[in-house]
PDB file of C-alpha atoms in Angstrom:
ATOM      1  CA  UNK A  95       4.773 -41.033  -3.548  1.00 46.00           C
ATOM      2  CA  UNK A  96       0.981 -40.960  -3.279  1.00 49.00           C
ATOM      3  CA  UNK A  97       1.139 -37.618  -1.522  1.00 52.00           C
ATOM      4  CA  UNK A  98       2.699 -36.056  -4.589  1.00 52.00           C
ATOM      5  CA  UNK A  99      -0.344 -37.006  -6.673  1.00 49.00           C
ATOM      6  CA  UNK A 100      -2.683 -34.785  -4.714  1.00 53.00           C
ATOM      7  CA  UNK A 101      -0.443 -31.745  -4.549  1.00 54.00           C
ATOM      8  CA  UNK A 102      -0.968 -29.037  -7.065  1.00 55.00           C
ATOM      9  CA  UNK A 103       1.853 -28.628  -9.510  1.00 52.00           C
ATOM     10  CA  UNK A 104       3.672 -25.341  -9.186  1.00 51.00           C
ATOM     11  CA  UNK A 105       2.905 -23.442 -12.316  1.00 53.00           C
ATOM     12  CA  UNK A 106       5.607 -21.091 -13.391  1.00 51.00           C
ATOM     13  CA  UNK A 107       3.932 -17.768 -13.388  1.00 54.00           C
ATOM     14  CA  UNK A 108       5.059 -14.916 -15.496  1.00 50.00           C
ATOM     15  CA  UNK A 109       6.588 -12.299 -13.197  1.00 47.00           C
ATOM     16  CA  UNK A 110       4.151  -9.489 -12.506  1.00 64.00           C
ATOM     17  CA  UNK A 111       4.894  -5.967 -13.589  1.00 74.00           C
ATOM     18  CA  UNK A 112       6.977  -4.484 -10.752  1.00 74.00           C
ATOM     19  CA  UNK A 113       5.083  -1.209 -11.000  1.00 79.00           C
ATOM     20  CA  UNK A 114       1.798  -3.073 -10.567  1.00 82.00           C
ATOM     21  CA  UNK A 115       2.949  -4.049  -7.062  1.00 80.00           C
ATOM     22  CA  UNK A 116       3.490  -0.370  -6.245  1.00 79.00           C
ATOM     23  CA  UNK A 117       0.124   0.547  -7.743  1.00 85.00           C
ATOM     24  CA  UNK A 118      -1.655  -2.158  -5.733  1.00 87.00           C
ATOM     25  CA  UNK A 119      -0.009  -1.120  -2.466  1.00 85.00           C
ATOM     26  CA  UNK A 120      -0.756   2.554  -3.119  1.00 87.00           C
ATOM     27  CA  UNK A 121      -4.380   1.704  -3.894  1.00 90.00           C
ATOM     28  CA  UNK A 122      -4.660  -0.381  -0.699  1.00 90.00           C
ATOM     29  CA  UNK A 123      -3.156   2.412   1.401  1.00 88.00           C
ATOM     30  CA  UNK A 124      -5.444   5.001  -0.166  1.00 89.00           C
ATOM     31  CA  UNK A 125      -8.437   2.792   0.614  1.00 90.00           C
ATOM     32  CA  UNK A 126      -7.180   2.356   4.189  1.00 89.00           C
ATOM     33  CA  UNK A 127      -6.661   6.115   4.538  1.00 87.00           C
ATOM     34  CA  UNK A 128     -10.196   6.739   3.282  1.00 88.00           C
ATOM     35  CA  UNK A 129     -11.605   4.320   5.866  1.00 89.00           C
ATOM     36  CA  UNK A 130      -9.558   5.926   8.642  1.00 88.00           C
ATOM     37  CA  UNK A 131     -10.700   9.411   7.597  1.00 86.00           C
ATOM     38  CA  UNK A 132     -14.307   8.186   7.475  1.00 89.00           C
ATOM     39  CA  UNK A 133     -13.979   6.782  11.001  1.00 89.00           C
ATOM     40  CA  UNK A 134     -12.361  10.004  12.212  1.00 86.00           C
ATOM     41  CA  UNK A 135     -15.201  12.018  10.665  1.00 87.00           C
ATOM     42  CA  UNK A 136     -17.725   9.790  12.441  1.00 89.00           C
ATOM     43  CA  UNK A 137     -15.928  10.369  15.737  1.00 88.00           C
ATOM     44  CA  UNK A 138     -15.797  14.110  15.118  1.00 86.00           C
ATOM     45  CA  UNK A 139     -19.553  14.102  14.491  1.00 90.00           C
ATOM     46  CA  UNK A 140     -20.012  12.100  17.696  1.00 91.00           C
ATOM     47  CA  UNK A 141     -17.783  14.616  19.475  1.00 91.00           C
ATOM     48  CA  UNK A 142     -20.139  17.398  18.345  1.00 92.00           C
ATOM     49  CA  UNK A 143     -23.171  15.506  19.632  1.00 93.00           C
ATOM     50  CA  UNK A 144     -21.453  14.779  22.949  1.00 93.00           C
ATOM     51  CA  UNK A 145     -20.428  18.438  23.326  1.00 94.00           C
ATOM     52  CA  UNK A 146     -24.041  19.506  22.814  1.00 95.00           C
ATOM     53  CA  UNK A 147     -25.210  16.846  25.308  1.00 95.00           C
ATOM     54  CA  UNK A 148     -22.618  18.073  27.830  1.00 95.00           C
ATOM     55  CA  UNK A 149     -23.900  21.651  27.483  1.00 96.00           C
ATOM     56  CA  UNK A 150     -27.499  20.437  27.785  1.00 96.00           C
ATOM     57  CA  UNK A 151     -26.746  18.443  30.971  1.00 95.00           C
ATOM     58  CA  UNK A 152     -24.822  21.402  32.410  1.00 96.00           C
ATOM     59  CA  UNK A 153     -27.847  23.671  31.764  1.00 96.00           C
ATOM     60  CA  UNK A 154     -30.162  21.023  33.245  1.00 95.00           C
ATOM     61  CA  UNK A 155     -28.013  20.849  36.394  1.00 94.00           C
ATOM     62  CA  UNK A 156     -28.160  24.645  36.735  1.00 95.00           C
ATOM     63  CA  UNK A 157     -31.939  24.505  36.241  1.00 95.00           C
ATOM     64  CA  UNK A 158     -32.285  21.679  38.791  1.00 93.00           C
ATOM     65  CA  UNK A 159     -30.101  23.575  41.278  1.00 93.00           C
ATOM     66  CA  UNK A 160     -32.303  26.643  40.881  1.00 94.00           C
ATOM     67  CA  UNK A 161     -35.484  24.610  41.302  1.00 92.00           C
ATOM     68  CA  UNK A 162     -33.964  22.841  44.323  1.00 91.00           C
ATOM     69  CA  UNK A 163     -33.313  26.174  46.024  1.00 92.00           C
ATOM     70  CA  UNK A 164     -36.917  27.240  45.321  1.00 90.00           C
ATOM     71  CA  UNK A 165     -38.251  23.910  46.703  1.00 88.00           C
ATOM     72  CA  UNK A 166     -35.963  24.246  49.716  1.00 88.00           C
ATOM     73  CA  UNK A 167     -37.159  27.788  50.410  1.00 90.00           C
ATOM     74  CA  UNK A 168     -40.750  26.530  50.290  1.00 89.00           C
ATOM     75  CA  UNK A 169     -39.961  23.470  52.369  1.00 88.00           C
ATOM     76  CA  UNK A 170     -41.335  21.142  49.654  1.00 86.00           C
ATOM     77  CA  UNK A 171     -39.670  17.859  50.685  1.00 89.00           C
ATOM     78  CA  UNK A 172     -41.335  15.771  47.980  1.00 92.00           C
ATOM     79  CA  UNK A 173     -40.142  18.101  45.203  1.00 88.00           C
ATOM     80  CA  UNK A 174     -36.691  18.237  46.769  1.00 89.00           C
ATOM     81  CA  UNK A 175     -36.531  14.435  46.773  1.00 92.00           C
ATOM     82  CA  UNK A 176     -37.514  14.209  43.079  1.00 92.00           C
ATOM     83  CA  UNK A 177     -35.150  17.032  42.115  1.00 91.00           C
ATOM     84  CA  UNK A 178     -32.266  15.438  44.066  1.00 93.00           C
ATOM     85  CA  UNK A 179     -32.816  12.177  42.159  1.00 95.00           C
ATOM     86  CA  UNK A 180     -32.973  14.136  38.879  1.00 93.00           C
ATOM     87  CA  UNK A 181     -29.784  15.915  39.875  1.00 94.00           C
ATOM     88  CA  UNK A 182     -27.982  12.604  40.557  1.00 95.00           C
ATOM     89  CA  UNK A 183     -29.130  11.170  37.219  1.00 96.00           C
ATOM     90  CA  UNK A 184     -28.111  14.304  35.336  1.00 94.00           C
ATOM     91  CA  UNK A 185     -24.717  14.399  37.081  1.00 95.00           C
ATOM     92  CA  UNK A 186     -24.221  10.744  36.166  1.00 95.00           C
ATOM     93  CA  UNK A 187     -25.188  11.479  32.562  1.00 94.00           C
ATOM     94  CA  UNK A 188     -22.879  14.502  32.516  1.00 94.00           C
ATOM     95  CA  UNK A 189     -19.998  12.432  33.903  1.00 96.00           C
ATOM     96  CA  UNK A 190     -20.461   9.619  31.350  1.00 95.00           C
ATOM     97  CA  UNK A 191     -20.852  12.216  28.574  1.00 95.00           C
ATOM     98  CA  UNK A 192     -17.583  13.902  29.596  1.00 95.00           C
ATOM     99  CA  UNK A 193     -15.812  10.528  29.638  1.00 95.00           C
ATOM    100  CA  UNK A 194     -17.245   9.601  26.238  1.00 92.00           C
ATOM    101  CA  UNK A 195     -16.271  13.029  24.898  1.00 93.00           C
ATOM    102  CA  UNK A 196     -12.687  12.643  26.139  1.00 93.00           C
ATOM    103  CA  UNK A 197     -12.508   9.145  24.631  1.00 92.00           C
ATOM    104  CA  UNK A 198     -13.951  10.368  21.320  1.00 91.00           C
ATOM    105  CA  UNK A 199     -11.502  13.288  21.207  1.00 89.00           C
ATOM    106  CA  UNK A 200      -8.548  10.976  21.874  1.00 90.00           C
ATOM    107  CA  UNK A 201      -9.719   8.386  19.350  1.00 90.00           C
ATOM    108  CA  UNK A 202     -10.380  11.053  16.718  1.00 87.00           C
ATOM    109  CA  UNK A 203      -6.918  12.508  17.292  1.00 87.00           C
ATOM    110  CA  UNK A 204      -5.329   9.060  16.925  1.00 88.00           C
ATOM    111  CA  UNK A 205      -7.309   8.327  13.772  1.00 88.00           C
ATOM    112  CA  UNK A 206      -6.357  11.661  12.238  1.00 86.00           C
ATOM    113  CA  UNK A 207      -2.706  10.963  13.043  1.00 88.00           C
ATOM    114  CA  UNK A 208      -3.055   7.526  11.448  1.00 88.00           C
ATOM    115  CA  UNK A 209      -4.667   9.059   8.351  1.00 87.00           C
ATOM    116  CA  UNK A 210      -1.831  11.576   8.095  1.00 88.00           C
ATOM    117  CA  UNK A 211       0.746   8.787   8.471  1.00 90.00           C
ATOM    118  CA  UNK A 212      -0.915   6.682   5.774  1.00 89.00           C
ATOM    119  CA  UNK A 213      -1.094   9.780   3.558  1.00 87.00           C
ATOM    120  CA  UNK A 214       2.642  10.393   4.030  1.00 91.00           C
ATOM    121  CA  UNK A 215       3.311   6.734   3.200  1.00 90.00           C
ATOM    122  CA  UNK A 216       1.253   7.037   0.003  1.00 89.00           C
ATOM    123  CA  UNK A 217       3.268  10.104  -1.045  1.00 90.00           C
ATOM    124  CA  UNK A 218       6.528   8.240  -0.319  1.00 90.00           C
ATOM    125  CA  UNK A 219       5.352   5.233  -2.327  1.00 87.00           C
ATOM    126  CA  UNK A 220       4.282   7.403  -5.251  1.00 86.00           C
ATOM    127  CA  UNK A 221       7.709   9.041  -5.271  1.00 88.00           C
ATOM    128  CA  UNK A 222       9.375   5.642  -5.050  1.00 86.00           C
ATOM    129  CA  UNK A 223       7.139   4.343  -7.855  1.00 84.00           C
ATOM    130  CA  UNK A 224       8.117   7.233 -10.117  1.00 86.00           C
ATOM    131  CA  UNK A 225      11.767   6.536  -9.397  1.00 84.00           C
ATOM    132  CA  UNK A 226      11.277   2.816 -10.042  1.00 81.00           C
ATOM    133  CA  UNK A 227       9.467   3.606 -13.285  1.00 79.00           C
ATOM    134  CA  UNK A 228      12.359   5.792 -14.423  1.00 78.00           C
ATOM    135  CA  UNK A 229      14.866   3.087 -13.473  1.00 78.00           C
ATOM    136  CA  UNK A 230      12.849   0.458 -15.354  1.00 77.00           C
ATOM    137  CA  UNK A 231      12.750   2.636 -18.465  1.00 76.00           C
ATOM    138  CA  UNK A 232      16.485   3.307 -18.204  1.00 76.00           C
ATOM    139  CA  UNK A 233      17.136  -0.393 -17.574  1.00 75.00           C
ATOM    140  CA  UNK A 234      15.059  -1.265 -20.630  1.00 73.00           C
ATOM    141  CA  UNK A 235      17.067   1.162 -22.752  1.00 73.00           C
ATOM    142  CA  UNK A 236      20.354  -0.251 -21.465  1.00 74.00           C
ATOM    143  CA  UNK A 237      19.107  -3.782 -22.053  1.00 77.00           C
ATOM    144  CA  UNK A 238      18.067  -2.850 -25.597  1.00 74.00           C
ATOM    145  CA  UNK A 239      21.463  -1.276 -26.262  1.00 72.00           C
ATOM    146  CA  UNK A 240      23.225  -4.319 -24.862  1.00 78.00           C
ATOM    147  CA  UNK A 241      21.022  -6.595 -26.973  1.00 79.00           C
ATOM    148  CA  UNK A 242      21.997  -4.612 -30.071  1.00 77.00           C
ATOM    149  CA  UNK A 243      25.650  -4.886 -29.095  1.00 76.00           C
ATOM    150  CA  UNK A 244      25.307  -8.627 -28.588  1.00 77.00           C
ATOM    151  CA  UNK A 245      23.587  -8.882 -31.975  1.00 76.00           C
ATOM    152  CA  UNK A 246      26.486  -6.975 -33.579  1.00 79.00           C
ATOM    153  CA  UNK A 247      29.015  -9.205 -31.847  1.00 81.00           C
ATOM    154  CA  UNK A 248      27.138 -12.286 -33.033  1.00 80.00           C
ATOM    155  CA  UNK A 249      27.152 -10.921 -36.591  1.00 78.00           C
ATOM    156  CA  UNK A 250      30.904 -10.227 -36.399  1.00 77.00           C
ATOM    157  CA  UNK A 251      31.456 -13.746 -35.074  1.00 81.00           C
ATOM    158  CA  UNK A 252      29.308 -15.147 -37.875  1.00 78.00           C
ATOM    159  CA  UNK A 253      31.359 -13.196 -40.459  1.00 79.00           C
ATOM    160  CA  UNK A 254      34.580 -14.442 -38.820  1.00 80.00           C
ATOM    161  CA  UNK A 255      33.249 -17.997 -38.926  1.00 79.00           C
ATOM    162  CA  UNK A 256      32.352 -17.548 -42.602  1.00 77.00           C
ATOM    163  CA  UNK A 257      35.862 -16.221 -43.321  1.00 81.00           C
ATOM    164  CA  UNK A 258      37.351 -19.194 -41.489  1.00 81.00           C
ATOM    165  CA  UNK A 259      35.150 -21.531 -43.522  1.00 82.00           C
ATOM    166  CA  UNK A 260      36.225 -19.834 -46.763  1.00 83.00           C
ATOM    167  CA  UNK A 261      39.887 -20.082 -45.742  1.00 84.00           C
ATOM    168  CA  UNK A 262      39.413 -23.779 -44.949  1.00 82.00           C
ATOM    169  CA  UNK A 263      37.752 -24.275 -48.315  1.00 79.00           C
ATOM    170  CA  UNK A 264      40.687 -22.509 -50.058  1.00 78.00           C
ATOM    171  CA  UNK A 265      43.164 -24.525 -48.029  1.00 80.00           C
ATOM    172  CA  UNK A 266      41.329 -27.734 -48.938  1.00 79.00           C
ATOM    173  CA  UNK A 267      41.296 -26.699 -52.598  1.00 79.00           C
ATOM    174  CA  UNK A 268      45.029 -25.939 -52.408  1.00 79.00           C
ATOM    175  CA  UNK A 269      45.685 -29.346 -50.862  1.00 81.00           C
ATOM    176  CA  UNK A 270      43.567 -30.992 -53.519  1.00 77.00           C
ATOM    177  CA  UNK A 271      45.430 -29.088 -56.267  1.00 78.00           C
ATOM    178  CA  UNK A 272      48.788 -30.047 -54.798  1.00 79.00           C
ATOM    179  CA  UNK A 273      47.770 -33.697 -54.588  1.00 78.00           C
ATOM    180  CA  UNK A 274      46.416 -33.568 -58.105  1.00 75.00           C
ATOM    181  CA  UNK A 275      49.536 -31.812 -59.385  1.00 73.00           C
ATOM    182  CA  UNK A 276      51.719 -34.399 -57.654  1.00 70.00           C
ATOM    183  CA  UNK A 277      49.591 -37.209 -59.162  1.00 66.00           C
ATOM    184  CA  UNK A 278      49.916 -35.805 -62.711  1.00 67.00           C
ATOM    185  CA  UNK A 279      53.722 -35.547 -62.390  1.00 67.00           C
ATOM    186  CA  UNK A 280      53.933 -39.175 -61.384  1.00 64.00           C
ATOM    187  CA  UNK A 281      52.119 -40.312 -64.445  1.00 61.00           C
TER     188      UNK A 281
END
């Protein structure tokens, strides 16, 4: 019993406009699609940067390979050692850049697919909302027509009740007249 005191009473809420639910969902999906497109655009920009980095590392490797052959032809061991280390670092950078580029391409593709799917869903919901709107308008017209019909039926019933009341009043008057006529004859 005490537990009921602390619970909030359920307030009967007026039902929300059914079309407002569609509008809210469409708005949420459009916002989601915008965020997905923004993320995809960010990944596409990253993809561009990674592609340029890949080309730069590829050029650097070619440059290092050329310088290594020059150092080798001269017998410059110290330069060859430094260039070999530079080559390893650049190859490592190139490998990680390629992996990041592949990952960015895949993620961008998935995000674009998701954006397209959300876009299709928004179009479907807009079509469904238009149909629901038309059905609500038609339902309102039918309800109005039915309400008018019910009003007419109620008026007919009221007239019939009035007629019945008038007939009862006439019948009561007739009974009263008959009783009065029978009372006057007795006197």
